[in-house]
PDB file of C-alpha atoms in Angstrom:
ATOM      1  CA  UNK A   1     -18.693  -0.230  16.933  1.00  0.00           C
ATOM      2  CA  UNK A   2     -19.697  -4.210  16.573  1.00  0.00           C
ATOM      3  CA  UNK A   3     -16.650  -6.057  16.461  1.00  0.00           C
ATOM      4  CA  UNK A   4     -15.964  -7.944  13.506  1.00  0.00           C
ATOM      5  CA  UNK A   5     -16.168 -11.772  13.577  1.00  0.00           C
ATOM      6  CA  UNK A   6     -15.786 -14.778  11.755  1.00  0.00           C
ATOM      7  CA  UNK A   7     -13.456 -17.331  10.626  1.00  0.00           C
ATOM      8  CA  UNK A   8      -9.666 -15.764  10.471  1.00  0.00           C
ATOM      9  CA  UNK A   9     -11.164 -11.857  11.165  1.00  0.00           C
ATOM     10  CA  UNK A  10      -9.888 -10.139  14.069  1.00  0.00           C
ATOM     11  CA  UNK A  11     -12.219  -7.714  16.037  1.00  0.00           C
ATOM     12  CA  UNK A  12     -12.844  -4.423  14.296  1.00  0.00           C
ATOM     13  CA  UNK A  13     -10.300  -2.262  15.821  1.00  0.00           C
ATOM     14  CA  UNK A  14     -12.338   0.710  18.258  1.00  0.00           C
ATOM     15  CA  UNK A  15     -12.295   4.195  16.807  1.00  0.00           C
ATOM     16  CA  UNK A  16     -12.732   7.363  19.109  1.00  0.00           C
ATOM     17  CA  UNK A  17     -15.571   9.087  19.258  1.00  0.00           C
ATOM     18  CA  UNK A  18     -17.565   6.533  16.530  1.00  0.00           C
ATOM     19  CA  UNK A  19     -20.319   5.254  18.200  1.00  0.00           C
ATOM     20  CA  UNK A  20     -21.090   9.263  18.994  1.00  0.00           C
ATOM     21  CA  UNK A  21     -20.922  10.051  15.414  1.00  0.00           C
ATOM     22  CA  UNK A  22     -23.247   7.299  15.008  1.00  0.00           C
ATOM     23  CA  UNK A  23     -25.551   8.418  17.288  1.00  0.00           C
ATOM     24  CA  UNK A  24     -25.567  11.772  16.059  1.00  0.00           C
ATOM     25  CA  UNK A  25     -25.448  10.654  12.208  1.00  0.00           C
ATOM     26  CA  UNK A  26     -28.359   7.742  12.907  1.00  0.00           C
ATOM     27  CA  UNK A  27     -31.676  10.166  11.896  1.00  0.00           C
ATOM     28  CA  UNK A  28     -30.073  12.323   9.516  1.00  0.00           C
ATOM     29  CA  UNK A  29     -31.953  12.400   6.247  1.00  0.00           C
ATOM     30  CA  UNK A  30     -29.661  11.504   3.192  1.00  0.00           C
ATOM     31  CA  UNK A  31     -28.586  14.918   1.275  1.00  0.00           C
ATOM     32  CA  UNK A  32     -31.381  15.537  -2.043  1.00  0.00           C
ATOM     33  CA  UNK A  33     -28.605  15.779  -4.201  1.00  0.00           C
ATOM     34  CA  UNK A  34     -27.177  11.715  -3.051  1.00  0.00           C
ATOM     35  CA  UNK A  35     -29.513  10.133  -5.407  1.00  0.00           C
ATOM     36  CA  UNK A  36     -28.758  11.833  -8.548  1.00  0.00           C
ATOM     37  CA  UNK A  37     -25.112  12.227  -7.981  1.00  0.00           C
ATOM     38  CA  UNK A  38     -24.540   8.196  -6.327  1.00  0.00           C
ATOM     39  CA  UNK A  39     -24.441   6.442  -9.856  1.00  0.00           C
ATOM     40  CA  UNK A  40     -21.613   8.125 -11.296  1.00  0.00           C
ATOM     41  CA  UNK A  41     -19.704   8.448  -7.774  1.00  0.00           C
ATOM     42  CA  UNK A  42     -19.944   4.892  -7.511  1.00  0.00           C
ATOM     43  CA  UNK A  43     -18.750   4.031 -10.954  1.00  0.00           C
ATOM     44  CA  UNK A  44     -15.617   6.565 -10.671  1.00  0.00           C
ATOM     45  CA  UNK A  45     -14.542   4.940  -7.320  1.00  0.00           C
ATOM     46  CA  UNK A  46     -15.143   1.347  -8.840  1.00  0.00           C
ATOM     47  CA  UNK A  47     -13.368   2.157 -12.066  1.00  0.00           C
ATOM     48  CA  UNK A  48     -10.641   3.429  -9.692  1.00  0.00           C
ATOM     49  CA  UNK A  49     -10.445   0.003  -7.506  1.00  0.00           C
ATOM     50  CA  UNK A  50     -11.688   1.646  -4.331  1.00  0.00           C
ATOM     51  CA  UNK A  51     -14.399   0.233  -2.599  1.00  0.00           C
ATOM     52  CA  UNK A  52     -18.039   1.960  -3.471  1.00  0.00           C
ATOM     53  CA  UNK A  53     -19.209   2.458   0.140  1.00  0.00           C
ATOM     54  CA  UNK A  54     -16.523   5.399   0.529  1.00  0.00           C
ATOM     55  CA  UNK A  55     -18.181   7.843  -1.925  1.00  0.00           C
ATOM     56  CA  UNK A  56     -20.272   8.858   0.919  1.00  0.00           C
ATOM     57  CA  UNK A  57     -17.460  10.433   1.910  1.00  0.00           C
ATOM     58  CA  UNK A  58     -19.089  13.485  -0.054  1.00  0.00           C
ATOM     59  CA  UNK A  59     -21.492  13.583   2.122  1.00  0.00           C
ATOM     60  CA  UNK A  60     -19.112  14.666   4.851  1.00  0.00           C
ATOM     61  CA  UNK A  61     -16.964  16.732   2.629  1.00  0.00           C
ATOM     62  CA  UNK A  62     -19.560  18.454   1.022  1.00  0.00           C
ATOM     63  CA  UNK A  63     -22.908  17.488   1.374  1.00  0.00           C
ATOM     64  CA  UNK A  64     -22.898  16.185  -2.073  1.00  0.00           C
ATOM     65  CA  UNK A  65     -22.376  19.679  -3.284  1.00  0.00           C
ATOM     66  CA  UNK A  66     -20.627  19.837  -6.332  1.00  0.00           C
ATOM     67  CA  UNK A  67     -19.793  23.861  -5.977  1.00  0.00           C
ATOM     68  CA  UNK A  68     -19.146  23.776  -2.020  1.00  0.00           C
ATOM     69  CA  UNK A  69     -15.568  25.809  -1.559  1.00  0.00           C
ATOM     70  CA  UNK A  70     -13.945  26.152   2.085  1.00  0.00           C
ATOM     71  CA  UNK A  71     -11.907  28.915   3.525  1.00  0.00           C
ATOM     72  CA  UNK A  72      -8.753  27.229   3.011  1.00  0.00           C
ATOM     73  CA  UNK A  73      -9.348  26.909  -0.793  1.00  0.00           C
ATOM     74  CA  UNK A  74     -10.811  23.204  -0.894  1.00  0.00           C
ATOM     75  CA  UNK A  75     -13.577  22.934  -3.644  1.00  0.00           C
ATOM     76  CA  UNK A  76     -15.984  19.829  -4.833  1.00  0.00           C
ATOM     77  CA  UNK A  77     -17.441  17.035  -3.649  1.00  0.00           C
ATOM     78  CA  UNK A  78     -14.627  15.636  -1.960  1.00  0.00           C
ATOM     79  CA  UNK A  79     -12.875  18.695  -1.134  1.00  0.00           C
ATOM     80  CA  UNK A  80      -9.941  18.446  -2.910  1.00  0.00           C
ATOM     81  CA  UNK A  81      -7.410  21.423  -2.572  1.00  0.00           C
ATOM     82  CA  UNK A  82      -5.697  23.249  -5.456  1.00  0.00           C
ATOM     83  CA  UNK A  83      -2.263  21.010  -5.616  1.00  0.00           C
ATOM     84  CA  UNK A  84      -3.420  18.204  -4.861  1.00  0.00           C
ATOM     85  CA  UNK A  85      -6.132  18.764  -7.759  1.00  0.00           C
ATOM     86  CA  UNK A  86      -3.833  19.594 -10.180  1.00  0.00           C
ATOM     87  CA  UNK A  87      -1.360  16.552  -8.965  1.00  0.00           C
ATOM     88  CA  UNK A  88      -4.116  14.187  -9.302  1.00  0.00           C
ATOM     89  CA  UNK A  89      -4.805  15.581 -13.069  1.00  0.00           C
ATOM     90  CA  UNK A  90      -7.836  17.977 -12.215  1.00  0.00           C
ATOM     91  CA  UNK A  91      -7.446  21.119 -14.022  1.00  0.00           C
ATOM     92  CA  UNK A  92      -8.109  23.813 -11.379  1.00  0.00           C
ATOM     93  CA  UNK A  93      -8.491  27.250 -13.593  1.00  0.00           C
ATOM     94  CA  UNK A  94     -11.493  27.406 -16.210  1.00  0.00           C
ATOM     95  CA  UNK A  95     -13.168  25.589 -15.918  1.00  0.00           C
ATOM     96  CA  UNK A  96     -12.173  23.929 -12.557  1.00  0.00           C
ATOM     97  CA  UNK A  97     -12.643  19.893 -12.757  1.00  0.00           C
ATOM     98  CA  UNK A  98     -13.026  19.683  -8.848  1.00  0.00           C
ATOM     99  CA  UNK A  99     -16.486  20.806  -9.533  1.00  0.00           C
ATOM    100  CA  UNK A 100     -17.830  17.950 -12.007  1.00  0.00           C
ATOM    101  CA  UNK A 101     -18.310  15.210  -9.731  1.00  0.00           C
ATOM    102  CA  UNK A 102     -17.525  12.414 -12.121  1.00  0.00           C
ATOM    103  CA  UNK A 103     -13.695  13.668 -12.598  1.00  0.00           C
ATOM    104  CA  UNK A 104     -13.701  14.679  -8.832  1.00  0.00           C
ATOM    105  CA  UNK A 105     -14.635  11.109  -7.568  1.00  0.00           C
ATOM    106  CA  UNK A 106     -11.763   9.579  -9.838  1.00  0.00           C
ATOM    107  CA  UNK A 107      -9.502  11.937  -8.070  1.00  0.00           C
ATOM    108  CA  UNK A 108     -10.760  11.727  -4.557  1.00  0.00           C
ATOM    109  CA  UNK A 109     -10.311   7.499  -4.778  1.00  0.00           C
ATOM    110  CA  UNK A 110      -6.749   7.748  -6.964  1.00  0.00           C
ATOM    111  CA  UNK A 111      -6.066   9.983  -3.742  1.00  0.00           C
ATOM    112  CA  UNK A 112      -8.003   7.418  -1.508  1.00  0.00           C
ATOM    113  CA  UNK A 113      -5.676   4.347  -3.257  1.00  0.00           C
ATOM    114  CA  UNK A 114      -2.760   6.060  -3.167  1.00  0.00           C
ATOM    115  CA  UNK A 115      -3.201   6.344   0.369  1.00  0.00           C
ATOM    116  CA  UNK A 116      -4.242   3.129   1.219  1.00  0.00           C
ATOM    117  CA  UNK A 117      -0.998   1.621  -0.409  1.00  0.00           C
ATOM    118  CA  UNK A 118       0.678   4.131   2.344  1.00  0.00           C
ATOM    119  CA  UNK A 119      -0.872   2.937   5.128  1.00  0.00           C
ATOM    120  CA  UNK A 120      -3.214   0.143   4.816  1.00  0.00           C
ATOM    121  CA  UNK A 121      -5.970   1.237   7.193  1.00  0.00           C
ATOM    122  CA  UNK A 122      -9.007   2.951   5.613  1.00  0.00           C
ATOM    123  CA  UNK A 123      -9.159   5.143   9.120  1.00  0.00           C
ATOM    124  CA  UNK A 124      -5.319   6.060   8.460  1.00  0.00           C
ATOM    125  CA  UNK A 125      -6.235   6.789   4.636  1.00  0.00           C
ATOM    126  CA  UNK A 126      -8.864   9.114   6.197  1.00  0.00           C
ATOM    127  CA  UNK A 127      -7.061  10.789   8.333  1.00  0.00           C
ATOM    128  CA  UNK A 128      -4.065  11.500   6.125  1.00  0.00           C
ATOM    129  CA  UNK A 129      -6.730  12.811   3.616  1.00  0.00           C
ATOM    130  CA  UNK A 130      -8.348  14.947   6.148  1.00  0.00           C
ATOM    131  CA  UNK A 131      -5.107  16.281   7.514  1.00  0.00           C
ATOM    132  CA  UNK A 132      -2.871  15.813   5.163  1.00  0.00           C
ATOM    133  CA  UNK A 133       0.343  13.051   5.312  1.00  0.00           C
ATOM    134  CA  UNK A 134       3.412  15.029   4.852  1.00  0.00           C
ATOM    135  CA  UNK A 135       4.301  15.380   8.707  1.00  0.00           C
ATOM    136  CA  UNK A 136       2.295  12.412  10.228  1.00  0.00           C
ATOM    137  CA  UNK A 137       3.551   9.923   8.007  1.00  0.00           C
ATOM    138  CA  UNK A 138       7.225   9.844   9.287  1.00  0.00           C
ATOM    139  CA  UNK A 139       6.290   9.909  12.991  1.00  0.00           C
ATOM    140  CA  UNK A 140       3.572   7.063  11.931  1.00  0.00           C
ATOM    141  CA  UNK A 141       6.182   5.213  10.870  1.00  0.00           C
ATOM    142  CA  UNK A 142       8.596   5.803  13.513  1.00  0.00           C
ATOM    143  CA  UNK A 143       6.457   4.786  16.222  1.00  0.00           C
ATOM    144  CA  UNK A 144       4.763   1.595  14.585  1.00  0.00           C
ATOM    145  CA  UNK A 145       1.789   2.982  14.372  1.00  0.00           C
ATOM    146  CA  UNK A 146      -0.458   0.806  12.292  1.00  0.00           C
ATOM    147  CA  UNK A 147      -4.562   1.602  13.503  1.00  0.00           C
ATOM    148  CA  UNK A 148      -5.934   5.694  13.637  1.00  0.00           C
ATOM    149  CA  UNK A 149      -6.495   5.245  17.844  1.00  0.00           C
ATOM    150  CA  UNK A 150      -2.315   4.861  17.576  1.00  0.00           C
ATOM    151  CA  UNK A 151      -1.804   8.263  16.194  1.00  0.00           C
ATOM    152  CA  UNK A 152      -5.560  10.015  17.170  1.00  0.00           C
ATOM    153  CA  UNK A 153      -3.859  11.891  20.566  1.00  0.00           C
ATOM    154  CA  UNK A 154      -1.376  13.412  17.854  1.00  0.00           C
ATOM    155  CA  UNK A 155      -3.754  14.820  15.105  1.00  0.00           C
ATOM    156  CA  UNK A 156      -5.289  18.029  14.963  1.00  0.00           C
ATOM    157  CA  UNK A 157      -8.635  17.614  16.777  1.00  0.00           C
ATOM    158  CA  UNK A 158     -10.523  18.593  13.058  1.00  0.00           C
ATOM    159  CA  UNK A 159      -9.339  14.945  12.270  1.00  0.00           C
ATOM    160  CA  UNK A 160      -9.954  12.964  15.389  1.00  0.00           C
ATOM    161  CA  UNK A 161     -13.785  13.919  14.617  1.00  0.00           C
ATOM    162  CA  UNK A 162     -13.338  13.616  11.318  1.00  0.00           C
ATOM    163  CA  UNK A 163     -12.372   9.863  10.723  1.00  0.00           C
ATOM    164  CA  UNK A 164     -14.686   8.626  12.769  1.00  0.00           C
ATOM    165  CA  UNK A 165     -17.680  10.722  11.261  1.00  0.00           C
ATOM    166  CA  UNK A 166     -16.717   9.766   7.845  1.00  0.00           C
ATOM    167  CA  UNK A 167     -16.567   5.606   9.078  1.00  0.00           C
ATOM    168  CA  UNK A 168     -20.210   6.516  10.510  1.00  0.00           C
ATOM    169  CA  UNK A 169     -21.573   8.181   7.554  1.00  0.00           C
ATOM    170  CA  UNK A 170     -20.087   5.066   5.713  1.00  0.00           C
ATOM    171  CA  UNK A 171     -21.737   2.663   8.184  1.00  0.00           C
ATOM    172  CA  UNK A 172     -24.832   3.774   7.992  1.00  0.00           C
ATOM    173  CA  UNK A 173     -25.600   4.500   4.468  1.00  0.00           C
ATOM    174  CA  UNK A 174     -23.963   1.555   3.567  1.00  0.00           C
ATOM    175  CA  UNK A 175     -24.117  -1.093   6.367  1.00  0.00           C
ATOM    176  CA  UNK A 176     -20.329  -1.800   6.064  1.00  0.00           C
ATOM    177  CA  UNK A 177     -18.501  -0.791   9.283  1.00  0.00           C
ATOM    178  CA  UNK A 178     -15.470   0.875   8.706  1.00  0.00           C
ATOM    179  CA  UNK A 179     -13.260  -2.939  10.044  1.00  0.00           C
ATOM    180  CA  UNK A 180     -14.980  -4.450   6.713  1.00  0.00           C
ATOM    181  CA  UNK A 181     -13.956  -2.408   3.946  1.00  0.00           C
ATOM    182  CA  UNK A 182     -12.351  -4.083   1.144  1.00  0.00           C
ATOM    183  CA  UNK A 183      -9.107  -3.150   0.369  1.00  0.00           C
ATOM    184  CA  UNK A 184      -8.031  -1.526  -2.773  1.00  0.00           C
ATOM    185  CA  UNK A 185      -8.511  -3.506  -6.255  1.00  0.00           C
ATOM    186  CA  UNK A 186      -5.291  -3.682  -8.860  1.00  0.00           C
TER     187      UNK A 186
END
């Protein structure tokens, strides 16, 4: 990853396994469904004070399909599992809300900024989304641990591939690497 530079900016911190993703992510073609779906992504996440670049995290989730399910019960665009759906105010039972991608996005960045004020580093936000932050978040704390390489050797390996696949995506849809995402807004 290019460090970050410039007056008062510290290097971007290295992420495991990013510059792979990168590789691997450089030639992919964008998803069809990216350029009808982007607009409305992009307005939920701004409406919601998260920066716009992260609504290619869809792309990773689900390949911007609104209808994708996993095993595990995750369903939508961002993959958003049943309680934490119905915590963020998604209706998951007729008709389910984590399939329309406008109320999905809202939910995936109120999860996203609720995350962030957490931790405070996007990886970290990404990782606790991926994995979930009930049991890492204590030992995070414990130990200090304030940047994803930190606390990568202790998440599941799902999530050390994860984060830095979603900061690639990110990068190179958007151009922004993953040490120059705006925080939060209000």
């Amino acid at each position: 990853m290019p460090p970050s530079t410039g007056p008062g900016r510290p290097p971007a911190p290295t992420l495991p396994y990013y510059d792979l993703w990168r590789q691997r992510l450089r030639d992919r073609p964008v998803p069809p469904q990216a350029a009808a779906l982007l607009p409305v992504l992009r307005a939920a996440f701004a409406a919601e004070g998260v920066p716009a670049e992260l609504v290619w995290l869809a792309e990773v989730e689900s390949t911007f399909n609104p209808n994708a399910r996993s095993p595990a019960g995750a369903k939508g665009l961002y993959q958003l599992m049943p309680d934490t759906a119905k915590a963020l105010g998604l209706s998951t039972w007729l008709p389910d809300e984590r399939a329309n991608p406008e109320k999905s996005a809202h939910a995936a960045a109120r999860q996203l900024r609720s995350l962030y004020a957490k931790f405070g580093d996007w990886p970290l936000v990404l990782a606790a989304y991926n994995a979930g932050e009930g049991p890492r978040e204590p030992g995070a704390r414990r130990a200090k641990v304030t940047t994803f390489s930190g606390i990568a050797g202790t998440l599941p390996v799902e999530t050390r591939l994860y984060v830095p696949k979603v900061c690639a995506t990110v990068a190179l849809r958007t151009g922004v690497a993953p040490g120059n995402l705006a925080a939060p807004k209000g």
